[in-house]
Each structure stands twice: as C-alpha cells, then as structure tokens.
C-alpha cells in the first residue's frame, strides 16, 4: 500500500522496498542489508519476510486488522493501545483503539484494496488480465557476476536486469554472496547453464563497518568470506 508496488520506494523513516521494512525489522526477518545488496528491495526475499512477520503478528494479536496495524505502527504501539482500552473497560478491536492517524488510514486502505482485487465486479471495476504463470525465475551461481557480465552472456538488457533485481545496489553480486539473479522465466536453459559456468570464484574482501569494500590496509576492516561455494540452483516465482 505504502510503496505502490515500487521496490525502490523509501520512506522518511528509511522503510524500504515493496513491504516497507525499516532496517532493524528487516534484519530481524533475515533481510540482508549491505553495500552491495538490500534484501528489503528484493521482491522474493522481502515478500517471504513480510509473510513471516504478518503471520507472527496475527498469531500475537489474533486479528488481521490488528496485525496490519502492528505492521504499520509497531507491535508495541498496538499493545499499549489495547492496554489503555482494557483499563477503561473499552473494546480492544482495531476500530475501537486510538492509534496514529497514519495507521488508522493504512488498515482500511489495505482492506479496501484486498476486497477490490478479490471481487472487482462488486465495485464495477475492470482489472487487466494477468496470466497466472511465472514472470521470472531465480538462478543461483557458484560465484559472483556483474550485471554487465550477465547481460552479455544472456543477451538481456542491463535495464531489464536492474528491474528484475532491485535488491542489487552495485550492479554486481557481493563478493561473498548471495550469488542470485532474477531472470525472465523465458530465458533459454542453455544460456542459464552458460551463466552458471561463467561465474567467478568466491572472493574474500576487506570491508568497513558499513559494509563498503576498502583498499587501504590502514583502515579498520573486517574480513568476510563465503566458506563454501553455493550449488547452482534455480527457483521460480508464480502469481499463485
């Protein structure tokens, strides 16, 4: 709702991606954030994290309205509002709570969009037909590749690769992984195999506290590496 389906969306509170994760919550749900890669902008990684987070919130509050409110305002804010109402002998459902104005608008908007997509004819709306098939698949290579290398090997345009891989911040895999590329589902398997065979070896890099690679031996650094080479695998994304 807040991102308008734009993986590059960024709020004033530094919430990023399709599901608008703030940095700390993103890390809590496994979304890596480095100089090379931001999992909050990756459509697959962020959607899985949002599913896990919303599921946990629903288990906590036993209400999807309250889960959505907690997703937007934070579980602590919702818990405090519930306790205030309990102390006053008032109802504790979402509609009875006093929550931030943004949250009170967010939940109805979310529910309205869900109802619209579930039953557009009830609202005299015609939605474009979208085939229920994979638009892209994910290739995992044994080592890192640059965006230009992937474009050259596959014949795909650099801009298309950027659009499919918004989590990459530097047009390249991180030297220590993950070594994944989202490519069109229609990509020829022979080109996929060529991509896998052409990836470079896992590298060890020095980086500063922000994760940015550094060249000077006089700067404080942490050595990071991948201990094992990841096996080549392919996964697909479906609209199911």
Coordinates of N, CA and C in Angstrom, one line a residue:
X1 N 0.8 -1.2 0.0 CA 0.0 0.0 0.0 C 0.9 1.3 0.0
X2 N 1.8 1.3 0.9 CA 2.7 2.5 1.0 C 3.7 2.6 -0.1
X3 N 4.1 1.5 -0.6 CA 5.2 1.5 -1.6 C 4.6 1.7 -3.1
X4 N 3.3 1.5 -3.2 CA 2.7 1.5 -4.6 C 3.4 0.5 -5.5
X5 N 3.8 -0.7 -4.9 CA 4.4 -1.7 -5.7 C 5.8 -1.3 -6.3
X6 N 6.4 -0.3 -5.7 CA 7.7 0.1 -6.2 C 8.8 -0.4 -5.2
X7 N 9.6 -1.3 -5.7 CA 10.7 -1.9 -4.8 C 11.7 -0.8 -4.4
X8 N 11.8 0.3 -5.1 CA 12.7 1.3 -4.8 C 12.2 2.4 -3.8
X9 N 10.9 2.2 -3.4 CA 10.3 3.2 -2.5 C 11.0 3.3 -1.2
X10 N 11.2 4.5 -0.7 CA 11.9 4.8 0.6 C 11.1 5.8 1.3
X11 N 10.8 5.5 2.6 CA 10.0 6.5 3.4 C 11.0 7.4 4.2
X12 N 10.4 8.4 4.9 CA 11.2 9.3 5.7 C 11.8 8.5 6.9
X13 N 11.2 7.4 7.3 CA 11.8 6.6 8.4 C 12.7 5.6 7.9
X14 N 13.1 5.6 6.6 CA 14.1 4.7 6.0 C 13.5 3.3 5.8
X15 N 12.1 3.2 5.8 CA 11.5 2.0 5.4 C 11.6 1.8 3.9
X16 N 12.0 0.6 3.4 CA 12.3 0.5 2.0 C 11.7 -0.8 1.4
X17 N 11.5 -0.7 0.1 CA 11.0 -1.8 -0.7 C 9.5 -2.0 -0.8
X18 N 9.1 -3.1 -1.4 CA 7.7 -3.3 -1.6 C 6.9 -3.3 -0.3
X19 N 7.6 -3.9 0.8 CA 6.9 -4.1 2.0 C 7.3 -3.2 3.1
X20 N 8.1 -2.2 2.7 CA 8.5 -1.0 3.6 C 9.0 -1.5 5.0
X21 N 10.0 -2.3 4.9 CA 10.7 -2.7 6.1 C 11.7 -1.6 6.6
X22 N 11.7 -1.3 7.9 CA 12.7 -0.4 8.4 C 14.0 -1.3 8.6
X23 N 15.2 -0.8 8.7 CA 16.4 -1.6 8.7 C 16.4 -2.7 9.8
X24 N 16.1 -2.3 11.0 CA 16.2 -3.3 12.1 C 15.2 -4.4 11.9
X25 N 13.9 -4.1 11.6 CA 12.9 -5.2 11.4 C 13.3 -6.1 10.2
X26 N 13.9 -5.5 9.2 CA 14.3 -6.2 8.0 C 15.4 -7.2 8.4
X27 N 16.4 -6.8 9.2 CA 17.4 -7.7 9.6 C 16.8 -8.8 10.5
X28 N 15.9 -8.4 11.4 CA 15.3 -9.4 12.3 C 14.6 -10.5 11.5
X29 N 14.1 -10.2 10.3 CA 13.4 -11.2 9.5 C 14.3 -11.7 8.3
X30 N 15.6 -11.6 8.5 CA 16.5 -12.2 7.6 C 16.8 -11.5 6.3
X31 N 16.5 -10.2 6.2 CA 16.8 -9.4 5.0 C 18.2 -8.7 5.2
X32 N 19.1 -9.3 4.5 CA 20.5 -8.8 4.5 C 20.5 -7.3 3.9
X33 N 21.3 -6.5 4.5 CA 21.5 -5.1 4.0 C 23.0 -4.8 4.1
X34 N 23.6 -4.6 2.9 CA 25.0 -4.4 2.8 C 25.2 -3.3 1.7
X35 N 26.5 -3.0 1.5 CA 26.9 -2.1 0.5 C 26.5 -2.5 -0.9
X36 N 26.4 -3.9 -1.1 CA 26.1 -4.4 -2.4 C 24.6 -4.8 -2.6
X37 N 24.0 -5.1 -1.5 CA 22.6 -5.7 -1.6 C 21.7 -5.3 -0.5
X38 N 20.4 -5.1 -0.8 CA 19.4 -4.7 0.2 C 18.2 -5.7 0.0
X39 N 18.1 -6.7 0.9 CA 17.1 -7.6 0.7 C 15.7 -7.1 0.9
X40 N 15.6 -5.9 1.5 CA 14.3 -5.2 1.6 C 13.7 -4.9 0.2
X41 N 14.6 -4.7 -0.8 CA 14.2 -4.3 -2.1 C 14.0 -5.6 -3.0
X42 N 14.4 -6.7 -2.6 CA 14.3 -7.9 -3.4 C 12.9 -8.4 -3.3
X43 N 12.2 -8.6 -4.4 CA 10.7 -8.9 -4.3 C 10.5 -10.3 -3.7
X44 N 11.3 -11.3 -3.9 CA 11.1 -12.6 -3.3 C 11.5 -12.6 -1.8
X45 N 12.7 -12.1 -1.5 CA 13.1 -12.1 -0.1 C 12.2 -11.3 0.8
X46 N 11.8 -10.1 0.3 CA 11.0 -9.2 1.2 C 9.6 -9.7 1.3
X47 N 9.0 -10.4 0.3 CA 7.7 -10.9 0.4 C 7.6 -12.1 1.4
X48 N 8.7 -12.9 1.4 CA 8.7 -14.0 2.3 C 8.9 -13.4 3.8
X49 N 9.7 -12.4 3.9 CA 9.8 -11.8 5.2 C 8.5 -11.1 5.7
X50 N 7.8 -10.5 4.8 CA 6.6 -9.9 5.2 C 5.5 -10.9 5.6
X51 N 5.5 -12.0 4.8 CA 4.6 -13.1 5.2 C 4.9 -13.6 6.6
X52 N 6.2 -13.9 6.9 CA 6.6 -14.4 8.2 C 6.2 -13.4 9.3
X53 N 6.5 -12.1 9.0 CA 6.2 -11.1 10.1 C 4.7 -10.9 10.3
X54 N 3.9 -10.9 9.2 CA 2.5 -10.7 9.4 C 1.9 -12.0 10.0
X55 N 2.4 -13.1 9.7 CA 1.9 -14.4 10.3 C 2.1 -14.3 11.8
X56 N 3.3 -13.9 12.2 CA 3.7 -13.8 13.7 C 2.8 -12.8 14.4
X57 N 2.5 -11.6 13.7 CA 1.7 -10.6 14.3 C 0.2 -11.1 14.4
X58 N -0.2 -11.8 13.5 CA -1.6 -12.3 13.6 C -1.7 -13.4 14.7
X59 N -0.7 -14.2 14.8 CA -0.6 -15.1 15.9 C -0.6 -14.4 17.3
X60 N 0.0 -13.3 17.3 CA 0.2 -12.5 18.6 C -1.2 -11.8 18.9
X61 N -1.8 -11.2 18.0 CA -3.0 -10.4 18.2 C -4.3 -11.1 17.9
X62 N -4.2 -12.2 17.2 CA -5.4 -13.0 16.8 C -6.4 -12.1 16.0
X63 N -5.9 -11.3 15.2 CA -6.8 -10.4 14.4 C -5.9 -9.9 13.2
X64 N -6.4 -10.0 12.0 CA -5.6 -9.5 10.9 C -5.6 -8.0 10.9
X65 N -6.7 -7.3 11.3 CA -6.7 -5.9 11.4 C -5.7 -5.4 12.4
X66 N -5.6 -6.0 13.5 CA -4.6 -5.6 14.5 C -3.2 -6.0 14.0
X67 N -3.0 -7.1 13.3 CA -1.7 -7.5 12.7 C -1.3 -6.4 11.7
X68 N -2.2 -6.0 10.9 CA -1.8 -4.9 9.9 C -1.5 -3.6 10.6
X69 N -2.2 -3.3 11.7 CA -1.9 -2.1 12.4 C -0.5 -2.2 13.1
X70 N -0.2 -3.4 13.6 CA 1.1 -3.6 14.2 C 2.2 -3.5 13.2
X71 N 1.9 -4.0 12.0 CA 2.9 -4.0 10.9 C 3.3 -2.5 10.6
X72 N 2.3 -1.7 10.6 CA 2.5 -0.3 10.3 C 3.0 0.6 11.4
X73 N 2.5 0.4 12.6 CA 2.8 1.3 13.7 C 3.8 0.6 14.7
X74 N 3.9 -0.7 14.6 CA 4.8 -1.4 15.5 C 3.9 -2.2 16.6
X75 N 4.3 -3.4 16.9 CA 3.5 -4.2 17.9 C 3.4 -3.5 19.3
X76 N 4.5 -2.8 19.7 CA 4.4 -2.1 21.0 C 3.3 -1.0 21.0
X77 N 3.2 -0.3 19.9 CA 2.2 0.8 19.9 C 0.8 0.2 20.0
X78 N 0.5 -0.9 19.3 CA -0.8 -1.6 19.3 C -1.0 -2.2 20.7
X79 N 0.0 -2.8 21.3 CA -0.2 -3.4 22.6 C -0.5 -2.4 23.7
X80 N 0.1 -1.2 23.6 CA -0.2 -0.2 24.6 C -1.6 0.4 24.4
X81 N -2.0 0.5 23.1 CA -3.4 1.0 22.9 C -4.4 0.0 23.4
X82 N -4.1 -1.3 23.3 CA -5.0 -2.3 23.8 C -5.1 -2.2 25.3
X83 N -4.0 -2.1 26.0 CA -4.0 -2.0 27.4 C -4.7 -0.8 27.9
X84 N -4.6 0.4 27.2 CA -5.3 1.6 27.6 C -6.8 1.3 27.5
X85 N -7.3 0.7 26.5 CA -8.7 0.4 26.4 C -9.2 -0.6 27.4
X86 N -8.4 -1.6 27.7 CA -8.7 -2.6 28.7 C -8.9 -1.9 30.1
X87 N -8.0 -1.0 30.4 CA -8.1 -0.2 31.6 C -9.3 0.6 31.7
X88 N -9.8 1.0 30.6 CA -11.0 1.9 30.6 C -12.3 1.1 30.4
X89 N -12.2 -0.2 30.3 CA -13.3 -1.1 30.0 C -13.9 -1.0 28.6
X90 N -13.0 -0.6 27.7 CA -13.5 -0.4 26.3 C -13.1 -1.6 25.4
X91 N -13.7 -1.7 24.3 CA -13.4 -2.8 23.3 C -12.0 -2.7 22.8
X92 N -11.4 -3.8 22.4 CA -10.0 -3.8 22.0 C -9.8 -4.2 20.6
X93 N -10.8 -4.2 19.8 CA -10.7 -4.4 18.4 C -10.0 -3.2 17.7
X94 N -9.5 -3.4 16.5 CA -8.8 -2.3 15.8 C -9.7 -1.0 15.8
X95 N -10.9 -1.1 15.4 CA -11.8 0.1 15.2 C -12.0 0.8 16.5
X96 N -11.8 0.2 17.6 CA -12.0 0.9 18.9 C -10.8 1.5 19.5
X97 N -9.6 1.2 18.9 CA -8.4 1.7 19.5 C -8.0 3.1 19.0
X98 N -7.3 3.8 19.8 CA -6.7 5.1 19.5 C -5.3 4.9 19.0
X99 N -5.1 4.9 17.7 CA -3.8 4.7 17.1 C -3.4 5.9 16.2
X100 N -2.1 5.9 15.8 CA -1.7 7.1 15.0 C -2.6 7.2 13.7
X101 N -2.8 8.4 13.3 CA -3.6 8.7 12.1 C -3.2 7.9 10.9
X102 N -1.9 7.8 10.7 CA -1.4 7.1 9.6 C -1.8 5.6 9.6
X103 N -1.8 5.0 10.8 CA -2.2 3.6 10.9 C -3.7 3.5 10.8
X104 N -4.5 4.4 11.3 CA -5.9 4.3 11.2 C -6.4 4.5 9.7
X105 N -5.5 5.1 8.9 CA -5.8 5.2 7.4 C -5.2 4.0 6.7
X106 N -4.1 3.4 7.1 CA -3.4 2.3 6.5 C -4.2 1.1 6.4
X107 N -4.8 0.7 7.6 CA -5.5 -0.6 7.6 C -6.8 -0.6 6.7
X108 N -7.6 0.4 6.8 CA -8.8 0.4 5.9 C -8.4 0.4 4.4
X109 N -7.3 1.1 4.1 CA -6.8 1.2 2.7 C -6.4 -0.2 2.3
X110 N -5.6 -0.9 3.1 CA -5.2 -2.3 2.8 C -6.4 -3.2 2.6
X111 N -7.3 -3.1 3.5 CA -8.5 -4.0 3.4 C -9.3 -3.7 2.2
X112 N -9.4 -2.4 1.8 CA -10.2 -2.0 0.6 C -9.5 -2.5 -0.6
X113 N -8.2 -2.4 -0.7 CA -7.5 -2.9 -1.9 C -7.7 -4.5 -2.0
X114 N -7.6 -5.1 -0.9 CA -7.8 -6.6 -0.9 C -9.2 -7.0 -1.4
X115 N -10.2 -6.2 -0.9 CA -11.6 -6.5 -1.3 C -11.7 -6.2 -2.8
X116 N -11.1 -5.2 -3.3 CA -11.2 -4.8 -4.7 C -10.6 -5.9 -5.6
X117 N -9.5 -6.4 -5.2 CA -8.8 -7.4 -6.1 C -9.6 -8.7 -6.0
X118 N -10.2 -9.0 -4.8 CA -10.9 -10.3 -4.6 C -12.2 -10.3 -5.4
X119 N -12.8 -9.1 -5.5 CA -14.1 -9.1 -6.2 C -14.3 -7.8 -6.9
X120 N -13.6 -7.6 -8.0 CA -13.6 -6.3 -8.7 C -15.0 -6.0 -9.3
X121 N -15.8 -7.0 -9.7 CA -17.1 -6.8 -10.2 C -18.0 -6.2 -9.2
X122 N -17.8 -6.4 -8.0 CA -18.7 -5.8 -6.9 C -18.6 -4.3 -6.8
X123 N -17.4 -3.8 -7.4 CA -17.2 -2.4 -7.3 C -17.2 -1.7 -8.7
X124 N -17.7 -2.5 -9.7 CA -17.8 -2.0 -11.1 C -16.4 -1.6 -11.6
X125 N -15.4 -2.4 -11.3 CA -14.1 -2.2 -11.7 C -13.6 -3.3 -12.6
X126 N -12.9 -3.0 -13.7 CA -12.3 -4.0 -14.6 C -10.8 -4.0 -14.4
X127 N -10.3 -5.1 -14.0 CA -8.8 -5.2 -13.9 C -8.2 -5.9 -15.1
X128 N -7.1 -5.5 -15.4 CA -6.4 -6.1 -16.5 C -6.1 -7.6 -16.2
X129 N -6.2 -8.4 -17.2 CA -6.0 -9.9 -17.0 C -4.5 -10.1 -17.0
X130 N -4.0 -10.8 -15.9 CA -2.6 -11.2 -15.8 C -2.5 -12.7 -15.8
X131 N -1.8 -13.2 -16.8 CA -1.6 -14.7 -16.8 C -1.0 -15.3 -15.5
X132 N -1.6 -16.3 -15.1 CA -1.1 -17.0 -13.8 C 0.0 -17.9 -14.1
X133 N 1.2 -17.3 -14.4 CA 2.4 -18.1 -14.7 C 3.6 -17.3 -14.2
X134 N 4.7 -17.9 -14.1 CA 5.9 -17.3 -13.6 C 6.4 -16.2 -14.6
X135 N 6.7 -15.1 -14.0 CA 7.3 -14.0 -14.8 C 8.8 -14.0 -14.9
X136 N 9.4 -14.5 -13.8 CA 10.8 -14.7 -13.7 C 11.2 -15.9 -12.9
X137 N 12.4 -16.3 -13.0 CA 12.9 -17.4 -12.2 C 14.3 -16.9 -11.6
X138 N 14.7 -17.6 -10.5 CA 15.9 -17.2 -9.8 C 17.0 -18.2 -10.1
X139 N 18.2 -17.7 -10.5 CA 19.3 -18.6 -10.7 C 20.4 -18.3 -9.7
X140 N 20.9 -19.4 -9.1 CA 22.0 -19.2 -8.1 C 23.2 -19.8 -8.7
X141 N 24.2 -19.0 -8.8 CA 25.5 -19.3 -9.4 C 26.6 -19.7 -8.3
X142 N 27.6 -20.4 -8.7 CA 28.6 -20.7 -7.7 C 29.4 -19.6 -7.2
X143 N 29.5 -18.5 -8.0 CA 30.3 -17.3 -7.6 C 29.7 -16.0 -8.1
X144 N 30.4 -14.9 -7.9 CA 29.8 -13.6 -8.2 C 29.9 -13.3 -9.7
X145 N 28.9 -12.4 -10.2 CA 28.9 -11.9 -11.5 C 28.5 -10.4 -11.5
X146 N 28.9 -9.7 -12.5 CA 28.5 -8.3 -12.6 C 27.2 -8.3 -13.5
X147 N 26.5 -7.2 -13.4 CA 25.3 -7.0 -14.2 C 25.7 -7.0 -15.7
X148 N 26.8 -6.4 -16.0 CA 27.2 -6.3 -17.4 C 27.6 -7.7 -17.9
X149 N 28.2 -8.5 -17.1 CA 28.5 -9.9 -17.5 C 27.3 -10.7 -17.8
X150 N 26.3 -10.6 -16.9 CA 25.0 -11.3 -17.1 C 24.3 -10.8 -18.3
X151 N 24.3 -9.5 -18.6 CA 23.7 -9.0 -19.8 C 24.4 -9.5 -21.0
X152 N 25.7 -9.5 -21.0 CA 26.5 -10.0 -22.2 C 26.3 -11.5 -22.4
X153 N 26.2 -12.3 -21.4 CA 26.1 -13.7 -21.5 C 24.7 -14.2 -22.0
X154 N 23.7 -13.4 -21.5 CA 22.3 -13.8 -21.8 C 21.6 -13.0 -22.9
X155 N 22.2 -11.9 -23.3 CA 21.6 -11.0 -24.3 C 20.5 -10.2 -23.7
X156 N 20.3 -10.2 -22.4 CA 19.2 -9.4 -21.8 C 19.8 -8.0 -21.6
X157 N 18.9 -7.0 -21.6 CA 19.3 -5.6 -21.5 C 19.7 -5.3 -20.0
X158 N 20.7 -4.5 -19.8 CA 21.0 -4.1 -18.4 C 19.8 -3.6 -17.6
X159 N 19.0 -2.8 -18.3 CA 17.9 -2.2 -17.6 C 16.9 -3.2 -17.2
X160 N 16.6 -4.2 -18.0 CA 15.7 -5.3 -17.6 C 16.2 -6.0 -16.4
X161 N 17.5 -6.3 -16.4 CA 18.2 -7.0 -15.3 C 18.1 -6.1 -14.0
X162 N 18.2 -4.8 -14.1 CA 18.1 -3.9 -13.0 C 16.6 -4.0 -12.4
X163 N 15.7 -4.0 -13.4 CA 14.3 -4.0 -13.0 C 13.9 -5.3 -12.2
X164 N 14.5 -6.4 -12.7 CA 14.2 -7.7 -12.1 C 15.0 -7.9 -10.8
X165 N 16.1 -7.2 -10.6 CA 17.0 -7.4 -9.4 C 17.2 -6.1 -8.6
X166 N 16.1 -5.5 -8.2 CA 16.2 -4.2 -7.5 C 17.0 -4.3 -6.1
X167 N 17.2 -5.5 -5.6 CA 17.9 -5.6 -4.4 C 19.4 -5.4 -4.6
X168 N 19.9 -5.5 -5.8 CA 21.3 -5.2 -6.0 C 21.6 -3.7 -6.1
X169 N 22.5 -3.3 -5.2 CA 22.8 -1.9 -5.1 C 24.0 -1.4 -6.0
X170 N 24.8 -2.4 -6.5 CA 26.1 -2.0 -7.2 C 26.2 -2.7 -8.5
X171 N 25.1 -3.1 -9.1 CA 25.2 -3.8 -10.4 C 26.1 -5.0 -10.3
X172 N 26.1 -5.7 -9.2 CA 27.0 -6.8 -9.0 C 26.6 -7.6 -7.8
X173 N 26.9 -8.9 -7.8 CA 26.7 -9.7 -6.6 C 27.8 -9.2 -5.6
X174 N 27.5 -9.4 -4.3 CA 28.5 -9.1 -3.3 C 29.6 -10.2 -3.5
X175 N 30.9 -9.8 -3.2 CA 32.0 -10.8 -3.4 C 31.8 -12.1 -2.6
X176 N 31.1 -12.0 -1.4 CA 30.9 -13.2 -0.6 C 29.4 -13.7 -0.6
X177 N 28.6 -13.3 -1.6 CA 27.3 -13.7 -1.8 C 26.2 -12.9 -1.2
X178 N 24.9 -13.2 -1.4 CA 24.4 -14.3 -2.2 C 24.6 -14.1 -3.7
X179 N 24.8 -15.2 -4.4 CA 25.0 -15.2 -5.8 C 23.7 -15.6 -6.6
X180 N 22.8 -14.6 -6.6 CA 21.5 -14.9 -7.2 C 21.1 -13.8 -8.2
X181 N 20.5 -14.3 -9.3 CA 19.9 -13.3 -10.3 C 18.5 -13.7 -10.7
X182 N 17.6 -12.8 -10.7 CA 16.3 -13.0 -11.2 C 16.4 -12.7 -12.7
X183 N 15.9 -13.7 -13.5 CA 16.0 -13.6 -14.9 C 14.6 -13.9 -15.5
X184 N 14.2 -13.5 -16.7 CA 12.9 -13.8 -17.3 C 12.7 -15.3 -17.3
X185 N 11.5 -15.8 -17.0 CA 11.2 -17.2 -17.0 C 11.4 -17.8 -18.4
X186 N 11.4 -17.0 -19.4 CA 11.5 -17.5 -20.8 C 13.0 -17.7 -21.2
X187 N 13.9 -17.3 -20.3 CA 15.4 -17.4 -20.7 C 15.7 -18.8 -21.0
X188 N 16.4 -19.0 -22.1 CA 16.8 -20.3 -22.6 C 17.7 -21.0 -21.6
X189 N 17.4 -22.3 -21.4 CA 18.2 -23.1 -20.4 C 19.7 -23.1 -20.7
X190 N 20.0 -23.2 -22.0 CA 21.4 -23.2 -22.4 C 22.1 -21.9 -21.9
X191 N 21.4 -20.8 -22.0 CA 22.0 -19.5 -21.5 C 22.1 -19.5 -20.0
X192 N 21.2 -20.1 -19.4 CA 21.3 -20.3 -17.9 C 22.5 -21.1 -17.5
X193 N 22.7 -22.2 -18.2 CA 23.9 -23.0 -17.9 C 25.2 -22.3 -18.2
X194 N 25.2 -21.5 -19.2 CA 26.4 -20.7 -19.6 C 26.7 -19.7 -18.5
X195 N 25.6 -19.1 -18.0 CA 25.7 -18.1 -16.9 C 26.3 -18.8 -15.6
X196 N 25.8 -20.0 -15.3 CA 26.3 -20.7 -14.1 C 27.8 -21.0 -14.3
X197 N 28.2 -21.5 -15.5 CA 29.5 -21.9 -15.7 C 30.5 -20.8 -15.8
X198 N 30.0 -19.5 -16.1 CA 30.9 -18.4 -16.3 C 31.1 -17.6 -15.0
X199 N 30.5 -17.9 -13.9 CA 30.6 -17.1 -12.7 C 32.0 -17.3 -12.1
X200 N 32.5 -16.2 -11.5 CA 33.8 -16.2 -10.9 C 33.9 -16.9 -9.6
X201 N 35.1 -17.1 -9.1 CA 35.3 -17.7 -7.8 C 34.8 -16.8 -6.6
X202 N 34.5 -17.4 -5.5 CA 34.2 -16.7 -4.3 C 35.4 -15.9 -3.9
X203 N 35.2 -14.6 -3.5 CA 36.3 -13.8 -3.2 C 36.2 -13.4 -1.7
X204 N 37.4 -13.0 -1.1 CA 37.4 -12.5 0.2 C 37.8 -11.0 0.1
X205 N 37.0 -10.2 0.8 CA 37.2 -8.8 0.7 C 37.3 -8.2 2.1
X206 N 38.0 -7.0 2.2 CA 38.0 -6.3 3.5 C 36.9 -5.2 3.4
X207 N 36.2 -5.0 4.5 CA 35.1 -4.0 4.4 C 35.1 -3.2 5.7
X208 N 34.6 -2.0 5.6 CA 34.5 -1.2 6.9 C 33.2 -1.5 7.5
X209 N 32.8 -0.8 8.6 CA 31.6 -1.1 9.4 C 30.3 -1.0 8.6
X210 N 30.3 -0.2 7.5 CA 29.1 0.0 6.7 C 29.0 -1.1 5.7
X211 N 30.0 -1.9 5.6 CA 30.0 -3.0 4.6 C 30.6 -2.6 3.2
X212 N 31.2 -1.4 3.2 CA 31.8 -0.9 1.9 C 33.2 -1.5 1.8
X213 N 33.5 -2.1 0.6 CA 34.9 -2.6 0.4 C 35.9 -1.5 0.6
X214 N 37.0 -1.8 1.2 CA 38.1 -0.8 1.3 C 39.4 -1.4 0.8
X215 N 40.2 -0.6 0.2 CA 41.5 -1.0 -0.3 C 42.7 -0.7 0.6
X216 N 42.6 0.3 1.5 CA 43.7 0.7 2.3 C 43.9 -0.2 3.5
X217 N 45.1 -0.7 3.7 CA 45.4 -1.5 4.8 C 45.4 -0.8 6.1
X218 N 45.3 0.6 6.1 CA 45.3 1.4 7.3 C 44.0 1.7 7.9
X219 N 42.9 1.2 7.1 CA 41.5 1.4 7.6 C 41.1 0.2 8.4
X220 N 40.3 0.4 9.5 CA 39.8 -0.7 10.2 C 38.9 -1.6 9.3
X221 N 39.0 -2.9 9.4 CA 38.3 -3.7 8.4 C 37.9 -5.0 9.1
X222 N 36.9 -5.6 8.5 CA 36.5 -7.0 8.9 C 36.6 -7.9 7.7
X223 N 37.3 -9.0 7.8 CA 37.4 -9.9 6.7 C 36.1 -10.7 6.6
X224 N 35.5 -10.8 5.4 CA 34.3 -11.6 5.3 C 34.6 -12.5 4.1
X225 N 34.0 -13.7 4.2 CA 34.2 -14.7 3.1 C 33.1 -15.7 3.1
X226 N 32.9 -16.4 2.0 CA 32.0 -17.5 2.0 C 32.8 -18.8 2.1
X227 N 32.4 -19.6 3.1 CA 33.3 -20.7 3.4 C 33.1 -21.8 2.4
X228 N 31.9 -21.9 1.8 CA 31.6 -22.9 0.8 C 31.1 -22.3 -0.5
X229 N 31.3 -22.9 -1.6 CA 30.7 -22.4 -2.9 C 29.3 -22.9 -3.0
X230 N 28.4 -22.0 -3.2 CA 26.9 -22.4 -3.3 C 26.7 -23.2 -4.5
X231 N 25.9 -24.3 -4.4 CA 25.5 -25.1 -5.5 C 24.6 -24.3 -6.5
X232 N 24.7 -24.6 -7.7 CA 23.8 -23.9 -8.7 C 22.4 -24.5 -8.6
X233 N 21.5 -23.6 -8.4 CA 20.1 -23.9 -8.3 C 19.2 -22.9 -9.0
X234 N 18.0 -23.3 -9.3 CA 17.0 -22.4 -9.9 C 15.7 -22.5 -9.2
X235 N 15.1 -21.4 -8.9 CA 13.7 -21.4 -8.3 C 12.9 -20.4 -9.2
X236 N 11.6 -20.6 -9.1 CA 10.6 -19.8 -9.9 C 9.7 -19.1 -9.0
X237 N 9.2 -17.9 -9.5 CA 8.2 -17.1 -8.8 C 6.9 -17.2 -9.6
X238 N 5.8 -17.5 -8.9 CA 4.5 -17.6 -9.5 C 3.5 -16.7 -8.9
X239 N 2.5 -16.3 -9.6 CA 1.4 -15.4 -9.1 C 0.4 -16.1 -8.3
X240 N 0.6 -17.4 -8.0 CA -0.4 -18.1 -7.1 C -0.5 -17.5 -5.8

